[in-house]
Coordinates of C-alpha atoms and ligand atoms in Angstrom, one line a residue:
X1 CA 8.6 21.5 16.1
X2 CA 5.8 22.9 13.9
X3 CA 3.0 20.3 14.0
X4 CA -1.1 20.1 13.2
X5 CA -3.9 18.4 14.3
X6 CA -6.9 16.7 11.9
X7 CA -5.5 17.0 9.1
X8 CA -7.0 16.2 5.9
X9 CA -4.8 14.2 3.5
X10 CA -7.1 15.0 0.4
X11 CA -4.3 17.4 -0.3
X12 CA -1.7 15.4 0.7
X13 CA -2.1 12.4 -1.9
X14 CA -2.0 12.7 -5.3
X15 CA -4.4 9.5 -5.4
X16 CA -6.6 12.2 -4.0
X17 CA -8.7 10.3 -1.5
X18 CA -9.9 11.4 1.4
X19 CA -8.5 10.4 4.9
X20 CA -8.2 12.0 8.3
X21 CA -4.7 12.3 10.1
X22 CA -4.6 12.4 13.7
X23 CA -1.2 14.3 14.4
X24 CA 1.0 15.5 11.3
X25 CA 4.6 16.6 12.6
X26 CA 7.1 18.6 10.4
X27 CA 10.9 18.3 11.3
X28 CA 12.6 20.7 9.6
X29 CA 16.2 20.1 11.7
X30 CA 18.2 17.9 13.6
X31 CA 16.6 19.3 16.8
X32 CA 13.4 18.5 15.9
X33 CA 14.2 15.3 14.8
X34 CA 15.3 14.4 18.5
X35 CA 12.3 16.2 19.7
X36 CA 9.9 13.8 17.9
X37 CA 11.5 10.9 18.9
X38 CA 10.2 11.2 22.3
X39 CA 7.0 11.3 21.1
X40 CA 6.8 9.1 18.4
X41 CA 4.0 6.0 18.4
X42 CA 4.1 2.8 17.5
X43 CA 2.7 3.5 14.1
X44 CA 3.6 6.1 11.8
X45 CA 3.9 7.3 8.1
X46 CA 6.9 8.9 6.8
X47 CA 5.3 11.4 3.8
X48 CA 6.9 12.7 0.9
X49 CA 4.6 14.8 -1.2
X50 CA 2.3 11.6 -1.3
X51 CA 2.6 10.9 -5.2
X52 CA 3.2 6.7 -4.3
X53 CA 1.5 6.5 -1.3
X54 CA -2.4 5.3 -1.2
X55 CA -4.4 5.8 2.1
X56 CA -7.1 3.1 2.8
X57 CA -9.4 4.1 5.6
X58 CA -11.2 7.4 7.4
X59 CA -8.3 7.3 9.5
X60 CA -4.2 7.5 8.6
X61 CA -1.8 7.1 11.4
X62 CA 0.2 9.8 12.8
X63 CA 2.1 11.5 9.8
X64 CA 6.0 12.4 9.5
X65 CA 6.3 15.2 6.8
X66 CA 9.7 16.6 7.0
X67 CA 10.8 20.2 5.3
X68 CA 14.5 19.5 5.0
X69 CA 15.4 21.9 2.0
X70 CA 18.4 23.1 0.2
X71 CA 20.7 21.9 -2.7
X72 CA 24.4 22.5 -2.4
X73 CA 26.7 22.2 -5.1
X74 CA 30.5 21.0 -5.3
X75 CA 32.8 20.2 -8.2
X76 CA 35.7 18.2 -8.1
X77 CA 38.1 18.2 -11.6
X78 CA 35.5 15.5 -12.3
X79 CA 32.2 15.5 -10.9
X80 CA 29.8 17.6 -9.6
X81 CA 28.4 16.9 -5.9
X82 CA 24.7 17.8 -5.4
X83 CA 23.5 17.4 -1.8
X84 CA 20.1 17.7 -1.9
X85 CA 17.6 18.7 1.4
X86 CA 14.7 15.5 1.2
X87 CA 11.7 17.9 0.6
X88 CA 12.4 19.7 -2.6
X89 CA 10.9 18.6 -5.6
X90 CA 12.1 15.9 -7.7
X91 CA 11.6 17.8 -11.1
X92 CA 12.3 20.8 -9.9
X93 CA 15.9 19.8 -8.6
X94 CA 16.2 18.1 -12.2
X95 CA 15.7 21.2 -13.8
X96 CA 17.7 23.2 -11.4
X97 CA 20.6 20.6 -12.7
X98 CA 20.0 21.0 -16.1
X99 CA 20.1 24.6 -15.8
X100 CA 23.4 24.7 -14.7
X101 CA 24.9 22.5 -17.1
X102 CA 25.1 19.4 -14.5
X103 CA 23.6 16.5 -16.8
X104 CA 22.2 12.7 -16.2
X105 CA 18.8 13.1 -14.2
X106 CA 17.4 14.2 -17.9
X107 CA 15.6 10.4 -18.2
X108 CA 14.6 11.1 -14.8
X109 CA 12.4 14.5 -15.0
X110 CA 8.8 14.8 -14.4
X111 CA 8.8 11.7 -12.2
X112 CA 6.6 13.4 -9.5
X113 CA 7.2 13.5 -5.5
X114 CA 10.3 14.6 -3.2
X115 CA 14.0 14.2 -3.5
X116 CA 13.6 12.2 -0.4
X117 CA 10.9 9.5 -1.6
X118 CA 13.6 8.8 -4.6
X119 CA 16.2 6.6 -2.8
X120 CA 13.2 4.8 -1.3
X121 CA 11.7 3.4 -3.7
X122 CA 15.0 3.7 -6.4
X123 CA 13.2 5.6 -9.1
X124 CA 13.6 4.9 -12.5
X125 CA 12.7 5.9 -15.9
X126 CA 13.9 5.4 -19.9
X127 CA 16.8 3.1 -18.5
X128 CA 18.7 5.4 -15.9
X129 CA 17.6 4.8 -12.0
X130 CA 18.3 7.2 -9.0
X131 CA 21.2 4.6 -7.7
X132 CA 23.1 5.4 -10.9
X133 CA 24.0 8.6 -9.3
X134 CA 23.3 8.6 -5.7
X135 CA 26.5 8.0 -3.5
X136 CA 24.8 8.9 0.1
X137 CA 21.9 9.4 2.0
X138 CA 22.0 11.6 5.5
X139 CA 19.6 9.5 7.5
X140 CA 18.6 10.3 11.3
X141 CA 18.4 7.4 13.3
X142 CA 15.6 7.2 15.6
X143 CA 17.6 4.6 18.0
X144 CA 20.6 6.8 18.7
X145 CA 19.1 10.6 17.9
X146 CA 22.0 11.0 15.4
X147 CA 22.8 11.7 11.5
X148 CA 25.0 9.3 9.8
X149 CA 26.0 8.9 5.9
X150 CA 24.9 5.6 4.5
X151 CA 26.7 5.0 1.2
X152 CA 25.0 4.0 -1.7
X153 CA 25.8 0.0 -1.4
X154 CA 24.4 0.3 2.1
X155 CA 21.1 1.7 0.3
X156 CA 20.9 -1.8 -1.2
X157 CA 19.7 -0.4 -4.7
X158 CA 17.7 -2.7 -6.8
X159 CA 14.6 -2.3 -9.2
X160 CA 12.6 -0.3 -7.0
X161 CA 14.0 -1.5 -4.1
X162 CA 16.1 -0.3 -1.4
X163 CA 16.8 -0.9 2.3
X164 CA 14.9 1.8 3.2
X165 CA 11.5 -0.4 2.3
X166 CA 13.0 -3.2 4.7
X167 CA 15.5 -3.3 7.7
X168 CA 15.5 0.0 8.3
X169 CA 11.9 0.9 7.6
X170 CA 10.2 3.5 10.4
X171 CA 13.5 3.3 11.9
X172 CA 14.7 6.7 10.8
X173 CA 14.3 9.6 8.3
X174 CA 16.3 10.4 5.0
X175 CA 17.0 14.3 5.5
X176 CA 19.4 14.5 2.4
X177 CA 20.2 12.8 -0.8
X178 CA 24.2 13.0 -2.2
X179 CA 23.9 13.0 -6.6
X180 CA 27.3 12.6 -8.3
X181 CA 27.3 13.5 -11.9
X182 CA 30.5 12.7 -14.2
X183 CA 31.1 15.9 -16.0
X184 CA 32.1 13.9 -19.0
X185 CA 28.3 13.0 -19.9
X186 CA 26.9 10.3 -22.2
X187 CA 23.1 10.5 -23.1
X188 CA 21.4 7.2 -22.4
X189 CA 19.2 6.8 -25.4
X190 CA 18.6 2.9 -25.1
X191 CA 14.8 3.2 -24.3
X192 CA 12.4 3.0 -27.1
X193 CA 11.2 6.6 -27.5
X194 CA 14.0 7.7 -27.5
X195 CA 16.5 5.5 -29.1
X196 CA 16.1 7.8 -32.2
X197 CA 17.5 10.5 -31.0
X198 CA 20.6 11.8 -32.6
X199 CA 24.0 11.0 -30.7
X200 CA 25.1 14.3 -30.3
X201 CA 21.6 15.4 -28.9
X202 CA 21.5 18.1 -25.9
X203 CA 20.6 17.6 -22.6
X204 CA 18.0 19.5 -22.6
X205 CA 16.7 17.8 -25.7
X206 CA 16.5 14.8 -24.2
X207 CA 14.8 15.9 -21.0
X208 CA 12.0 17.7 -23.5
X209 CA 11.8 14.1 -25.1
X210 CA 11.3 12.6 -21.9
X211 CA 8.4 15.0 -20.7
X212 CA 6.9 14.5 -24.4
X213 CA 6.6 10.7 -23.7
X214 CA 5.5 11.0 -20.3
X215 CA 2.8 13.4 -20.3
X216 CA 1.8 12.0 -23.5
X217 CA 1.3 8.4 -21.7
X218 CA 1.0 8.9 -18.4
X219 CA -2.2 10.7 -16.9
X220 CA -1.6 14.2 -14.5
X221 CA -2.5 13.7 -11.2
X222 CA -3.7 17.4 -11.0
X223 CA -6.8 16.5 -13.8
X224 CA -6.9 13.0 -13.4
X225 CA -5.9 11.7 -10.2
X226 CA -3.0 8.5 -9.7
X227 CA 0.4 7.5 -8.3
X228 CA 2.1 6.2 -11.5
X229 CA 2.5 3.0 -12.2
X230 CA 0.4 0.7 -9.4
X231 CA 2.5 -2.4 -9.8
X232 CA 6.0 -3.1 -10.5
X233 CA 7.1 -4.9 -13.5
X234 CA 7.3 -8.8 -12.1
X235 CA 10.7 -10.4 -12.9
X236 CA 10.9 -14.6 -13.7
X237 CA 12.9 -16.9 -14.8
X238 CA 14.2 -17.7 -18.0
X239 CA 12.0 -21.0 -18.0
X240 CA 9.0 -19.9 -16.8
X241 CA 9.4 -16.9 -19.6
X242 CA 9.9 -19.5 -22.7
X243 CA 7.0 -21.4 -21.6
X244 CA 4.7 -17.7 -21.3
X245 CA 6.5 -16.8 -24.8
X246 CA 5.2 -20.2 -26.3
X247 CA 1.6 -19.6 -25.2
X248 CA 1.6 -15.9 -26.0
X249 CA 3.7 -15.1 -28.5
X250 CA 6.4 -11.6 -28.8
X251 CA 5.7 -9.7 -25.4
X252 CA 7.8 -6.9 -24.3
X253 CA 10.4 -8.3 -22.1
X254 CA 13.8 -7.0 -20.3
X255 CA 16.8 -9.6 -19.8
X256 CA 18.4 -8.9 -16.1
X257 CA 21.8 -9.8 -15.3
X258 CA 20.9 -12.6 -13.3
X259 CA 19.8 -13.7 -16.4
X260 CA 16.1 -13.7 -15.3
X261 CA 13.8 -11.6 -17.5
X262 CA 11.2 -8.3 -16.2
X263 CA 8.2 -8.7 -18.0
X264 CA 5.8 -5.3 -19.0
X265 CA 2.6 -5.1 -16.0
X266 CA 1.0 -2.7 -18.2
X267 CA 1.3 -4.9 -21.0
X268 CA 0.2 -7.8 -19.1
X269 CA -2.8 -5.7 -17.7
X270 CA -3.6 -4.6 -21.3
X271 CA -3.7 -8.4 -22.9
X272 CA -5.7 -9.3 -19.8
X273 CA -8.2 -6.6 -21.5
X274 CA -8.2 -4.5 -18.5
X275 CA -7.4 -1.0 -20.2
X276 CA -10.0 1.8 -19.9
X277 CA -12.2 -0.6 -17.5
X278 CA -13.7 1.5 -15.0
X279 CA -15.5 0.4 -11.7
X280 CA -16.7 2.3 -8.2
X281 CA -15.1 6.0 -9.5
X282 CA -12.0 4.4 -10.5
X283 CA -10.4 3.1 -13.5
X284 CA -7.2 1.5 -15.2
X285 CA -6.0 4.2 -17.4
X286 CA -6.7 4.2 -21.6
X287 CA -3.1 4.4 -22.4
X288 CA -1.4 3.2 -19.7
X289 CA -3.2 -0.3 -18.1
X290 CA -0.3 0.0 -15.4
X291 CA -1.9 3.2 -14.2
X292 CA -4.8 3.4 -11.9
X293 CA -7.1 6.4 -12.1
X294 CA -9.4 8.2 -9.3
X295 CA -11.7 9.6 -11.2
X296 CA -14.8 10.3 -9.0
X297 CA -14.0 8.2 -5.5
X298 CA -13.2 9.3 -2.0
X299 CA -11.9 6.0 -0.9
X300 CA -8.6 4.3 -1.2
X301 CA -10.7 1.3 -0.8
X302 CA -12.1 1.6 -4.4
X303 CA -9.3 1.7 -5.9
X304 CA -7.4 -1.8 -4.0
X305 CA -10.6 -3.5 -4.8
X306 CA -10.3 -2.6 -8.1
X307 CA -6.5 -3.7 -8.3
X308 CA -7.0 -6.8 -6.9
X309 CA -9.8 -7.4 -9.4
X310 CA -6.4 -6.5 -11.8
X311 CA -4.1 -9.1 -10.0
X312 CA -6.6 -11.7 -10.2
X313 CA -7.2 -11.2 -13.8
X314 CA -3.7 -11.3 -14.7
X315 CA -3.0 -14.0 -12.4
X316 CA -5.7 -16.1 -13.8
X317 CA -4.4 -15.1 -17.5
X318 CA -0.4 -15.5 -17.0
X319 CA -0.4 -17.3 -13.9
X320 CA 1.9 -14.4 -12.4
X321 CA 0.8 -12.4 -9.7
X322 CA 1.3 -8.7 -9.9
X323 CA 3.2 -6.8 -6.8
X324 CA 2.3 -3.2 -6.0
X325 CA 4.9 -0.4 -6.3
X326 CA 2.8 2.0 -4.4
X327 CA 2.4 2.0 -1.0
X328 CA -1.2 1.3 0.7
X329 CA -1.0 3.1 4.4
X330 CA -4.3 2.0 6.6
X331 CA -4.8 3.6 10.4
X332 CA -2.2 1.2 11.9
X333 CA 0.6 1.9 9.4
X334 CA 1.4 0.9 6.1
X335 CA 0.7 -3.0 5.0
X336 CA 2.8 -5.5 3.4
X337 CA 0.3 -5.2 0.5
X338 CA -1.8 -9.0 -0.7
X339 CA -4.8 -7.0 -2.3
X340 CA -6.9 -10.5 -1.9
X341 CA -6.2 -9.3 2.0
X342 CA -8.0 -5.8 1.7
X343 CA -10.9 -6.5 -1.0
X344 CA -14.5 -5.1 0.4
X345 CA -16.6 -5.9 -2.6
X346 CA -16.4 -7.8 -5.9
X347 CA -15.5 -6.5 -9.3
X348 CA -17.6 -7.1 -12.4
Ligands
EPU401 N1 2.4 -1.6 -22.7 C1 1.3 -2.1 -23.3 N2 0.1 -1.6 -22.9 C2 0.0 -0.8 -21.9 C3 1.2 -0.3 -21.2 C4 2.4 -0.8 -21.7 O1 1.3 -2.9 -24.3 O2 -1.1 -0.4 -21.5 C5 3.7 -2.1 -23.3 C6 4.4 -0.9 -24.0 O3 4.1 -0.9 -25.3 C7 5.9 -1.3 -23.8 C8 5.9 -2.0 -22.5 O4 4.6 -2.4 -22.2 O5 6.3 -2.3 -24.8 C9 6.4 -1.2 -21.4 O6 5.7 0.0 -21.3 P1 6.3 1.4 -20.9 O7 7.5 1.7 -21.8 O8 5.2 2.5 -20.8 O9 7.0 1.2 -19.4 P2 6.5 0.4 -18.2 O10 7.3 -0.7 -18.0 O11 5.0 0.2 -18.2 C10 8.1 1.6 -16.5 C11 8.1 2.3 -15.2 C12 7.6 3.7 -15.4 C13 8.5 4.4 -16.3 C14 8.6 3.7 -17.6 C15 9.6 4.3 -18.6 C16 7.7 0.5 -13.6 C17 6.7 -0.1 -12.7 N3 7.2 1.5 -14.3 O12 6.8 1.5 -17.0 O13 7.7 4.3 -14.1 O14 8.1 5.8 -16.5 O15 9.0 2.3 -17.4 O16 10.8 4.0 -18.2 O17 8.8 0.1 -13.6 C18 6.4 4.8 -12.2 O18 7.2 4.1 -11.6 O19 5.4 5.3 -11.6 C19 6.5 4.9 -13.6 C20 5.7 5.6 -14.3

């Protein structure tokens, strides 16, 4: 198994901070795979192409950074079948789609990182998430040294949530990701932006839309470093929402099914006046509060004291406290993130 020593994750992060990684390993099959079982340690980082992941420290722990690649198409009188290897590129496999005439990932282009980082974290964009269409994942188990299929209600899909993030976190590797499409295609066009788009719109329409609003809101980590958006959008209940509504007025807010309601972070970050601060190198993004920007630092620690400084102005604002979506890896492994926990210095 291909493998390198002291590497430098500057590259390796779209956050683009610097840390040093003892060991990175690259799996690229099954043999492999039970090769660096036997050598695992206790602590270790599972990399995608590092566009959600935020190092904090000199030192990462020992890095997994698989090359499983491929896409394989079936069709059924119904569907198509993508099988997808976990190390090609999220936009690039949604183009390769498109392409061929196999539509739904339109809402989902441009979101940056691997196909194998999606099911993780269940990305999501302009109302259409990855478990709309994913029906499998081919994950390696570390305990037994062998591939199995977990179906998509195993993957315990839910706003940016899967089981991936909890029981079986470390415990294996997602080599492949199984997409079905319908072939009788229905553009979702429910998210403002793009809810003015004409019914019988094309795919590819729809995808161009998409990229409009995104690079048009969201900063590019190649000019202006960042991992999206920092927090998730906090869901509460219906109560706690009238009584925030009374104080505050219209907000942009999302009914669930459960009937509790996801409020807007960036929104939340932006009434808190937060948007365009800047402290230590690092800012919150001018168009987008829910995006934090490297501009000039070398440490991941700049930019979790700056979102705690975030948290605890929203918190002290709205009485809600924000929860990271991206994940903060330290030398021993990656940490159930309290950003009060981590903060080095204060915030002005
Ligand atoms: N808003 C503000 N000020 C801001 C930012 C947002 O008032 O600075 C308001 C907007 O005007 C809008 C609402 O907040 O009314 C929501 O904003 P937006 O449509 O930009 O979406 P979001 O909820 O902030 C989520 C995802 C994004 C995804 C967009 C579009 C999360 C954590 N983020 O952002 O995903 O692209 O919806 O679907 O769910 C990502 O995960 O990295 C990401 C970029």
């Amino acid at each position: 198994m291909k493998y390198s020593k002291q590497v430098s994750l500057q590259t390796h992060n779209s956050f683009s901070v610097h840390s040093l990684c003892p060991v990175m390993f690259f799996p690229e099959n099954e043999e492999d795979l039970c090769q660096l079982t036997k050598v695992l340690p206790k602590s270790f980082y599972i990399l995608g192409e590092g566009s959600n992941t935020l190092f904090v420290g000199g030192e990462s722990p020992v890095i997994i950074k698989p090359n499983f690649r491929g896409i394989k198409i079936t069709e059924t009188l119904e569907n198509y079948i993508v099988q997808v290897g976990c190390s090609e590129n999220w936009h690039q496999l949604v183009c390769f789609c498109i392409e061929r005439g196999i539509n739904g990932l339109e809402n989902l282009a441009l979101i940056p990182g691997s196909v194998g980082a999606a099911p993780v974290q269940n990305i999501g964009a302009y109302g259409v998430e990855l478990a709309d269409f994913c029906t499998s994942v081919k994950w390696f188990d570390f305990a037994t040294d062998k591939l199995q299929l977990i179906n998509a209600e195993e993957c315990k899909f839910a706003y940016r949530e899967s089981i991936f993030k909890h029981s079986l976190k470390n415990t294996g590797i997602i080599t492949e990701v199984e997409l079905t499409f319908s072939k009788s295609w229905q553009p979702i066009l429910t998210y403002p932006g793009l809810n003015k788009l004409p019914a019988n719109v094309s795919t590819q329409e729809v995808m161009q839309k998409v990229i409009g609003l995104r690079t048009s809101k969201l900063p590019d980590p190649e000019h202006k470093p960042n991992a999206g958006s920092f927090f998730k959008n906090p869901v509460v209940d219906l109560n706690f929402f009238k009584l925030l509504s009374d104080k505050f007025g219209e907000m942009p807010h999302y009914p669930q099914k459960n009937g509790n309601i996801k409020l807007a972070a960036g929104w939340l970050i932006d009434q808190a006046g937060l948007k365009g601060i800047r402290q230590g190198g690092v800012g919150v993004h001018d168009k987008q509060a829910l995006v934090l920007v490297n501009f000039e630092s070398k440490k991941g620690q700049d930019i979790v004291n700056l979102a705690a400084y975030v948290q605890q102005k929203v918190f002290e604002k709205f009485n809600i406290k924000l929860r990271p979506e991206v994940r903060i890896v330290l030398s021993e492994g990656e940490v159930n993130f309290q950003t009060n926990d981590l903060i080095t210095s204060g915030c002005s």
